[in-house]
Amino acid sequence: MAVQILLNVFLALVWMFLSNTFSGTGFIIGYLLGLLMLYMMRHMFKSRFYLHRVWAVIKLFFLFLKELWNANVDVVKHAMKPHITMSPAFFAYPTELTADWEITLLSNLITLTPGTIVVHVSDDGKTLYIHAIDLEDVDEAIDSIKNSFEKAIVEVTRT
Amino acid sequence: MKLNNVIMRTMTQMVFFIIFLFSIHIFLAGHFAPGGGFVGGLLMSCAIVLLLITFDLKTVQNLLPINYMVLTASGLALALLTACISAFAGEAFFTHYFDYFTLPLLGKTELHTAMLFDTGVYLVVVGVTMIIIQSIGGDE
């Protein structure tokens, strides 16, 4: 991915020298041309065309915003209730992510969406211990994290 | 025995794009400076030939899934249609039109129908060169 971005910037610079336009516009035009070329030749590189990854990052960001909104509404509902009806619990979440920064990112996303807090990562890095303020079904909670955040993170890091 | 041509492959991955970019520059410069569709097309096919030298015929077909016969035909069709615009408008065959437009990024630009004709030339040159080289090089 880094090679592709570097090549794209380099091509933009080459374009500036070729067309003698040393301005932001020249750079942008060169960058767009390079982007088009890289897209045409995307099978030449071992990793994916890098815009896919940029797009995956944007999707992950908006997924995070959506979940943050939903979860906060849930917590407000709990706080406004006259009686305490929630059932807090700890549960273990088996993760498939391996790299350190992926696990960190997943933990932060889980913690920032209220209702769930990561309290510990197991020593082998394969299990996250999560505290939930209102847990009805463990499998359902695991599935919902797996299908939203973990999938989106895998989408970003897949080569 | 297969030699490991890693240096060749890595350099090709960089150099191919520079030649490609230069061919587009030459192609666009054609109206006011030396260049145009013919040289641009030849440069582009040179870039593809560089790919052919580095990789083999089949890999390049996978990289650039282009049918060069279709490319040549569409280039000819584009050139013919450009020439026909004026005929439909009631003027002499091959009359060209131009006007000034303000485009985003590019600013004030002169757009000329000769550009479309040149695009046709570009496609035909790339197509024909690649057909010749592939039919000589490809051994069925």
PDB file of N, CA, C and O in Angstrom, chain A residues 3 7 10-12 14-15 18-20 24-25 28-30 32-34 37-38 40-46, chain B residues 9 12-14 16-18 20-26 28 44 51 55 62-66 104-107:
ATOM      1  N   VAL A   3       3.869   1.576  -1.045  1.00  0.00           N
ATOM      2  CA  VAL A   3       4.553   1.696  -2.328  1.00  0.00           C
ATOM      3  C   VAL A   3       3.646   2.385  -3.334  1.00  0.00           C
ATOM      4  O   VAL A   3       4.069   3.268  -4.084  1.00  0.00           O
ATOM      5  N   LEU A   7       4.388   5.872  -5.140  1.00  0.00           N
ATOM      6  CA  LEU A   7       4.471   5.933  -6.598  1.00  0.00           C
ATOM      7  C   LEU A   7       3.519   6.987  -7.136  1.00  0.00           C
ATOM      8  O   LEU A   7       3.865   7.739  -8.060  1.00  0.00           O
ATOM      9  N   PHE A  10       4.957  10.380  -6.525  1.00  0.00           N
ATOM     10  CA  PHE A  10       6.084  10.542  -7.436  1.00  0.00           C
ATOM     11  C   PHE A  10       5.589  10.872  -8.849  1.00  0.00           C
ATOM     12  O   PHE A  10       6.113  11.762  -9.518  1.00  0.00           O
ATOM     13  N   LEU A  11       4.543  10.169  -9.303  1.00  0.00           N
ATOM     14  CA  LEU A  11       3.990  10.425 -10.632  1.00  0.00           C
ATOM     15  C   LEU A  11       3.430  11.836 -10.722  1.00  0.00           C
ATOM     16  O   LEU A  11       3.585  12.515 -11.743  1.00  0.00           O
ATOM     17  N   ALA A  12       2.791  12.294  -9.638  1.00  0.00           N
ATOM     18  CA  ALA A  12       2.261  13.659  -9.631  1.00  0.00           C
ATOM     19  C   ALA A  12       3.399  14.660  -9.804  1.00  0.00           C
ATOM     20  O   ALA A  12       3.283  15.634 -10.558  1.00  0.00           O
ATOM     21  N   VAL A  14       6.318  14.035 -11.263  1.00  0.00           N
ATOM     22  CA  VAL A  14       6.807  13.921 -12.645  1.00  0.00           C
ATOM     23  C   VAL A  14       5.918  14.720 -13.575  1.00  0.00           C
ATOM     24  O   VAL A  14       6.393  15.419 -14.482  1.00  0.00           O
ATOM     25  N   TRP A  15       4.602  14.644 -13.333  1.00  0.00           N
ATOM     26  CA  TRP A  15       3.661  15.383 -14.179  1.00  0.00           C
ATOM     27  C   TRP A  15       3.896  16.892 -14.057  1.00  0.00           C
ATOM     28  O   TRP A  15       3.840  17.627 -15.037  1.00  0.00           O
ATOM     29  N   LEU A  18       6.818  17.690 -16.136  1.00  0.00           N
ATOM     30  CA  LEU A  18       6.543  17.540 -17.567  1.00  0.00           C
ATOM     31  C   LEU A  18       5.745  18.730 -18.086  1.00  0.00           C
ATOM     32  O   LEU A  18       6.046  19.276 -19.148  1.00  0.00           O
ATOM     33  N   SER A  19       4.702  19.100 -17.362  1.00  0.00           N
ATOM     34  CA  SER A  19       3.797  20.123 -17.892  1.00  0.00           C
ATOM     35  C   SER A  19       4.145  21.509 -17.393  1.00  0.00           C
ATOM     36  O   SER A  19       3.456  22.469 -17.723  1.00  0.00           O
ATOM     37  N   ASN A  20       5.251  21.622 -16.581  1.00  0.00           N
ATOM     38  CA  ASN A  20       5.740  22.931 -16.153  1.00  0.00           C
ATOM     39  C   ASN A  20       4.712  23.726 -15.361  1.00  0.00           C
ATOM     40  O   ASN A  20       4.634  24.939 -15.472  1.00  0.00           O
ATOM     41  N   GLY A  24      -0.389  23.846  -6.913  1.00  0.00           N
ATOM     42  CA  GLY A  24      -1.245  22.819  -6.342  1.00  0.00           C
ATOM     43  C   GLY A  24      -2.101  22.150  -7.390  1.00  0.00           C
ATOM     44  O   GLY A  24      -2.324  20.944  -7.361  1.00  0.00           O
ATOM     45  N   THR A  25      -2.574  22.936  -8.359  1.00  0.00           N
ATOM     46  CA  THR A  25      -3.423  22.377  -9.412  1.00  0.00           C
ATOM     47  C   THR A  25      -2.680  21.332 -10.213  1.00  0.00           C
ATOM     48  O   THR A  25      -3.224  20.265 -10.494  1.00  0.00           O
ATOM     49  N   ILE A  28      -2.447  18.188  -8.287  1.00  0.00           N
ATOM     50  CA  ILE A  28      -3.713  17.443  -8.195  1.00  0.00           C
ATOM     51  C   ILE A  28      -4.002  16.729  -9.515  1.00  0.00           C
ATOM     52  O   ILE A  28      -4.393  15.557  -9.531  1.00  0.00           O
ATOM     53  N   ILE A  29      -3.776  17.433 -10.631  1.00  0.00           N
ATOM     54  CA  ILE A  29      -4.030  16.803 -11.931  1.00  0.00           C
ATOM     55  C   ILE A  29      -3.126  15.585 -12.109  1.00  0.00           C
ATOM     56  O   ILE A  29      -3.573  14.506 -12.508  1.00  0.00           O
ATOM     57  N   GLY A  30      -1.826  15.769 -11.773  1.00  0.00           N
ATOM     58  CA  GLY A  30      -0.891  14.646 -11.877  1.00  0.00           C
ATOM     59  C   GLY A  30      -1.291  13.500 -10.979  1.00  0.00           C
ATOM     60  O   GLY A  30      -1.199  12.330 -11.356  1.00  0.00           O
ATOM     61  N   LEU A  32      -4.332  12.743  -9.953  1.00  0.00           N
ATOM     62  CA  LEU A  32      -5.516  12.061 -10.500  1.00  0.00           C
ATOM     63  C   LEU A  32      -5.130  11.165 -11.665  1.00  0.00           C
ATOM     64  O   LEU A  32      -5.604  10.032 -11.786  1.00  0.00           O
ATOM     65  N   LEU A  33      -4.220  11.686 -12.541  1.00  0.00           N
ATOM     66  CA  LEU A  33      -3.767  10.867 -13.676  1.00  0.00           C
ATOM     67  C   LEU A  33      -3.075   9.607 -13.167  1.00  0.00           C
ATOM     68  O   LEU A  33      -3.327   8.503 -13.653  1.00  0.00           O
ATOM     69  N   GLY A  34      -2.206   9.790 -12.152  1.00  0.00           N
ATOM     70  CA  GLY A  34      -1.498   8.643 -11.593  1.00  0.00           C
ATOM     71  C   GLY A  34      -2.460   7.637 -10.979  1.00  0.00           C
ATOM     72  O   GLY A  34      -2.285   6.425 -11.103  1.00  0.00           O
ATOM     73  N   MET A  37      -3.950   5.622 -13.710  1.00  0.00           N
ATOM     74  CA  MET A  37      -2.996   4.627 -14.222  1.00  0.00           C
ATOM     75  C   MET A  37      -2.848   3.469 -13.256  1.00  0.00           C
ATOM     76  O   MET A  37      -2.858   2.308 -13.655  1.00  0.00           O
ATOM     77  N   LEU A  38      -2.710   3.799 -11.964  1.00  0.00           N
ATOM     78  CA  LEU A  38      -2.555   2.733 -10.973  1.00  0.00           C
ATOM     79  C   LEU A  38      -3.776   1.841 -10.963  1.00  0.00           C
ATOM     80  O   LEU A  38      -3.674   0.635 -10.782  1.00  0.00           O
ATOM     81  N   MET A  40      -5.703   1.197 -13.535  1.00  0.00           N
ATOM     82  CA  MET A  40      -5.640   0.337 -14.725  1.00  0.00           C
ATOM     83  C   MET A  40      -4.686  -0.832 -14.511  1.00  0.00           C
ATOM     84  O   MET A  40      -4.932  -1.938 -14.972  1.00  0.00           O
ATOM     85  N   MET A  41      -3.577  -0.571 -13.808  1.00  0.00           N
ATOM     86  CA  MET A  41      -2.542  -1.588 -13.656  1.00  0.00           C
ATOM     87  C   MET A  41      -2.589  -2.226 -12.275  1.00  0.00           C
ATOM     88  O   MET A  41      -1.570  -2.646 -11.750  1.00  0.00           O
ATOM     89  N   ARG A  42      -3.776  -2.286 -11.652  1.00  0.00           N
ATOM     90  CA  ARG A  42      -3.841  -2.693 -10.247  1.00  0.00           C
ATOM     91  C   ARG A  42      -3.436  -4.140 -10.036  1.00  0.00           C
ATOM     92  O   ARG A  42      -3.064  -4.521  -8.934  1.00  0.00           O
ATOM     93  N   HIS A  43      -3.481  -4.983 -11.114  1.00  0.00           N
ATOM     94  CA  HIS A  43      -3.115  -6.389 -10.930  1.00  0.00           C
ATOM     95  C   HIS A  43      -1.603  -6.576 -10.874  1.00  0.00           C
ATOM     96  O   HIS A  43      -1.122  -7.659 -10.589  1.00  0.00           O
ATOM     97  N   MET A  44      -0.857  -5.481 -11.209  1.00  0.00           N
ATOM     98  CA  MET A  44       0.596  -5.614 -11.235  1.00  0.00           C
ATOM     99  C   MET A  44       1.164  -5.704  -9.824  1.00  0.00           C
ATOM    100  O   MET A  44       2.239  -6.240  -9.620  1.00  0.00           O
ATOM    101  N   PHE A  45       0.430  -5.171  -8.842  1.00  0.00           N
ATOM    102  CA  PHE A  45       0.947  -5.145  -7.472  1.00  0.00           C
ATOM    103  C   PHE A  45       0.365  -6.300  -6.682  1.00  0.00           C
ATOM    104  O   PHE A  45      -0.725  -6.776  -6.968  1.00  0.00           O
ATOM    105  N   LYS A  46       1.119  -6.703  -5.669  1.00  0.00           N
ATOM    106  CA  LYS A  46       0.661  -7.844  -4.865  1.00  0.00           C
ATOM    107  C   LYS A  46      -0.490  -7.453  -3.967  1.00  0.00           C
ATOM    108  O   LYS A  46      -1.418  -8.210  -3.752  1.00  0.00           O
TER     109      LYS A  46
ATOM    110  N   ARG B   9      11.746  -6.527 -12.808  1.00  0.00           N
ATOM    111  CA  ARG B   9      10.314  -6.363 -12.519  1.00  0.00           C
ATOM    112  C   ARG B   9      10.054  -5.099 -11.709  1.00  0.00           C
ATOM    113  O   ARG B   9       9.138  -4.334 -12.008  1.00  0.00           O
ATOM    114  N   THR B  12      10.511  -2.054 -13.803  1.00  0.00           N
ATOM    115  CA  THR B  12       9.425  -1.911 -14.765  1.00  0.00           C
ATOM    116  C   THR B  12       8.193  -1.310 -14.107  1.00  0.00           C
ATOM    117  O   THR B  12       7.528  -0.455 -14.691  1.00  0.00           O
ATOM    118  N   GLN B  13       7.917  -1.762 -12.875  1.00  0.00           N
ATOM    119  CA  GLN B  13       6.730  -1.241 -12.187  1.00  0.00           C
ATOM    120  C   GLN B  13       6.789   0.271 -12.039  1.00  0.00           C
ATOM    121  O   GLN B  13       5.754   0.940 -12.029  1.00  0.00           O
ATOM    122  N   MET B  14       8.007   0.830 -11.879  1.00  0.00           N
ATOM    123  CA  MET B  14       8.128   2.287 -11.787  1.00  0.00           C
ATOM    124  C   MET B  14       8.151   2.921 -13.173  1.00  0.00           C
ATOM    125  O   MET B  14       7.433   3.877 -13.449  1.00  0.00           O
ATOM    126  N   PHE B  16       7.283   1.944 -16.148  1.00  0.00           N
ATOM    127  CA  PHE B  16       6.085   1.851 -16.979  1.00  0.00           C
ATOM    128  C   PHE B  16       5.198   3.075 -16.796  1.00  0.00           C
ATOM    129  O   PHE B  16       4.743   3.680 -17.771  1.00  0.00           O
ATOM    130  N   PHE B  17       4.988   3.474 -15.524  1.00  0.00           N
ATOM    131  CA  PHE B  17       4.072   4.579 -15.262  1.00  0.00           C
ATOM    132  C   PHE B  17       4.638   5.900 -15.760  1.00  0.00           C
ATOM    133  O   PHE B  17       3.907   6.773 -16.218  1.00  0.00           O
ATOM    134  N   ILE B  18       5.975   6.035 -15.689  1.00  0.00           N
ATOM    135  CA  ILE B  18       6.571   7.287 -16.157  1.00  0.00           C
ATOM    136  C   ILE B  18       6.401   7.402 -17.668  1.00  0.00           C
ATOM    137  O   ILE B  18       6.045   8.462 -18.195  1.00  0.00           O
ATOM    138  N   PHE B  20       4.075   5.975 -19.426  1.00  0.00           N
ATOM    139  CA  PHE B  20       2.639   6.172 -19.621  1.00  0.00           C
ATOM    140  C   PHE B  20       2.281   7.650 -19.459  1.00  0.00           C
ATOM    141  O   PHE B  20       1.616   8.267 -20.311  1.00  0.00           O
ATOM    142  N   LEU B  21       2.789   8.236 -18.364  1.00  0.00           N
ATOM    143  CA  LEU B  21       2.513   9.644 -18.083  1.00  0.00           C
ATOM    144  C   LEU B  21       3.075  10.525 -19.188  1.00  0.00           C
ATOM    145  O   LEU B  21       2.421  11.475 -19.641  1.00  0.00           O
ATOM    146  N   PHE B  22       4.296  10.205 -19.629  1.00  0.00           N
ATOM    147  CA  PHE B  22       4.926  11.003 -20.680  1.00  0.00           C
ATOM    148  C   PHE B  22       4.116  10.909 -21.973  1.00  0.00           C
ATOM    149  O   PHE B  22       3.964  11.899 -22.692  1.00  0.00           O
ATOM    150  N   SER B  23       3.570   9.710 -22.245  1.00  0.00           N
ATOM    151  CA  SER B  23       2.781   9.563 -23.474  1.00  0.00           C
ATOM    152  C   SER B  23       1.523  10.414 -23.398  1.00  0.00           C
ATOM    153  O   SER B  23       1.131  11.037 -24.391  1.00  0.00           O
ATOM    154  N   ILE B  24       0.908  10.500 -22.210  1.00  0.00           N
ATOM    155  CA  ILE B  24      -0.278  11.348 -22.074  1.00  0.00           C
ATOM    156  C   ILE B  24       0.106  12.816 -22.245  1.00  0.00           C
ATOM    157  O   ILE B  24      -0.596  13.594 -22.894  1.00  0.00           O
ATOM    158  N   HIS B  25       1.274  13.177 -21.668  1.00  0.00           N
ATOM    159  CA  HIS B  25       1.735  14.571 -21.805  1.00  0.00           C
ATOM    160  C   HIS B  25       1.965  14.928 -23.280  1.00  0.00           C
ATOM    161  O   HIS B  25       1.513  15.970 -23.746  1.00  0.00           O
ATOM    162  N   ILE B  26       2.655  14.029 -23.997  1.00  0.00           N
ATOM    163  CA  ILE B  26       2.932  14.262 -25.414  1.00  0.00           C
ATOM    164  C   ILE B  26       1.620  14.375 -26.190  1.00  0.00           C
ATOM    165  O   ILE B  26       1.436  15.244 -27.046  1.00  0.00           O
ATOM    166  N   LEU B  28      -1.367  15.293 -25.067  1.00  0.00           N
ATOM    167  CA  LEU B  28      -2.114  16.519 -24.774  1.00  0.00           C
ATOM    168  C   LEU B  28      -1.393  17.748 -25.312  1.00  0.00           C
ATOM    169  O   LEU B  28      -2.023  18.753 -25.639  1.00  0.00           O
ATOM    170  N   MET B  44       2.973   4.869 -25.794  1.00  0.00           N
ATOM    171  CA  MET B  44       2.151   3.998 -24.963  1.00  0.00           C
ATOM    172  C   MET B  44       2.405   2.538 -25.301  1.00  0.00           C
ATOM    173  O   MET B  44       2.551   1.691 -24.417  1.00  0.00           O
ATOM    174  N   LEU B  51       6.454  -3.981 -20.699  1.00  0.00           N
ATOM    175  CA  LEU B  51       5.781  -4.979 -19.855  1.00  0.00           C
ATOM    176  C   LEU B  51       5.936  -6.365 -20.451  1.00  0.00           C
ATOM    177  O   LEU B  51       6.191  -7.342 -19.749  1.00  0.00           O
ATOM    178  N   PHE B  55       7.428  -9.293 -18.290  1.00  0.00           N
ATOM    179  CA  PHE B  55       6.563 -10.425 -17.964  1.00  0.00           C
ATOM    180  C   PHE B  55       6.342 -11.213 -19.256  1.00  0.00           C
ATOM    181  O   PHE B  55       6.980 -10.943 -20.258  1.00  0.00           O
ATOM    182  N   ASN B  62      -3.470 -10.516 -18.700  1.00  0.00           N
ATOM    183  CA  ASN B  62      -4.239 -10.427 -17.461  1.00  0.00           C
ATOM    184  C   ASN B  62      -4.179  -9.037 -16.860  1.00  0.00           C
ATOM    185  O   ASN B  62      -5.163  -8.550 -16.308  1.00  0.00           O
ATOM    186  N   LEU B  63      -2.987  -8.404 -16.968  1.00  0.00           N
ATOM    187  CA  LEU B  63      -2.820  -7.061 -16.406  1.00  0.00           C
ATOM    188  C   LEU B  63      -3.700  -6.066 -17.136  1.00  0.00           C
ATOM    189  O   LEU B  63      -4.374  -5.249 -16.534  1.00  0.00           O
ATOM    190  N   LEU B  64      -3.648  -6.121 -18.464  1.00  0.00           N
ATOM    191  CA  LEU B  64      -4.393  -5.186 -19.298  1.00  0.00           C
ATOM    192  C   LEU B  64      -5.341  -5.985 -20.183  1.00  0.00           C
ATOM    193  O   LEU B  64      -4.986  -6.328 -21.306  1.00  0.00           O
ATOM    194  N   PRO B  65      -6.524  -6.321 -19.677  1.00  0.00           N
ATOM    195  CA  PRO B  65      -7.424  -7.166 -20.484  1.00  0.00           C
ATOM    196  C   PRO B  65      -8.072  -6.372 -21.610  1.00  0.00           C
ATOM    197  O   PRO B  65      -9.248  -6.048 -21.562  1.00  0.00           O
ATOM    198  N   ILE B  66      -7.253  -6.054 -22.628  1.00  0.00           N
ATOM    199  CA  ILE B  66      -7.741  -5.259 -23.756  1.00  0.00           C
ATOM    200  C   ILE B  66      -7.693  -6.117 -25.007  1.00  0.00           C
ATOM    201  O   ILE B  66      -6.693  -6.786 -25.267  1.00  0.00           O
ATOM    202  N   PRO B 104     -13.153  22.928 -13.974  1.00  0.00           N
ATOM    203  CA  PRO B 104     -12.573  22.852 -12.626  1.00  0.00           C
ATOM    204  C   PRO B 104     -11.137  22.348 -12.721  1.00  0.00           C
ATOM    205  O   PRO B 104     -10.827  21.532 -13.594  1.00  0.00           O
ATOM    206  N   LEU B 105     -10.260  22.840 -11.871  1.00  0.00           N
ATOM    207  CA  LEU B 105      -8.832  22.499 -11.810  1.00  0.00           C
ATOM    208  C   LEU B 105      -8.039  23.110 -12.958  1.00  0.00           C
ATOM    209  O   LEU B 105      -7.019  23.732 -12.749  1.00  0.00           O
ATOM    210  N   LEU B 106      -8.515  22.912 -14.204  1.00  0.00           N
ATOM    211  CA  LEU B 106      -7.702  23.315 -15.339  1.00  0.00           C
ATOM    212  C   LEU B 106      -7.822  24.800 -15.623  1.00  0.00           C
ATOM    213  O   LEU B 106      -6.951  25.398 -16.243  1.00  0.00           O
ATOM    214  N   GLY B 107      -8.927  25.432 -15.190  1.00  0.00           N
ATOM    215  CA  GLY B 107      -9.119  26.837 -15.499  1.00  0.00           C
ATOM    216  C   GLY B 107      -9.611  27.005 -16.921  1.00  0.00           C
ATOM    217  O   GLY B 107     -10.253  26.124 -17.484  1.00  0.00           O
TER     218      GLY B 107
END
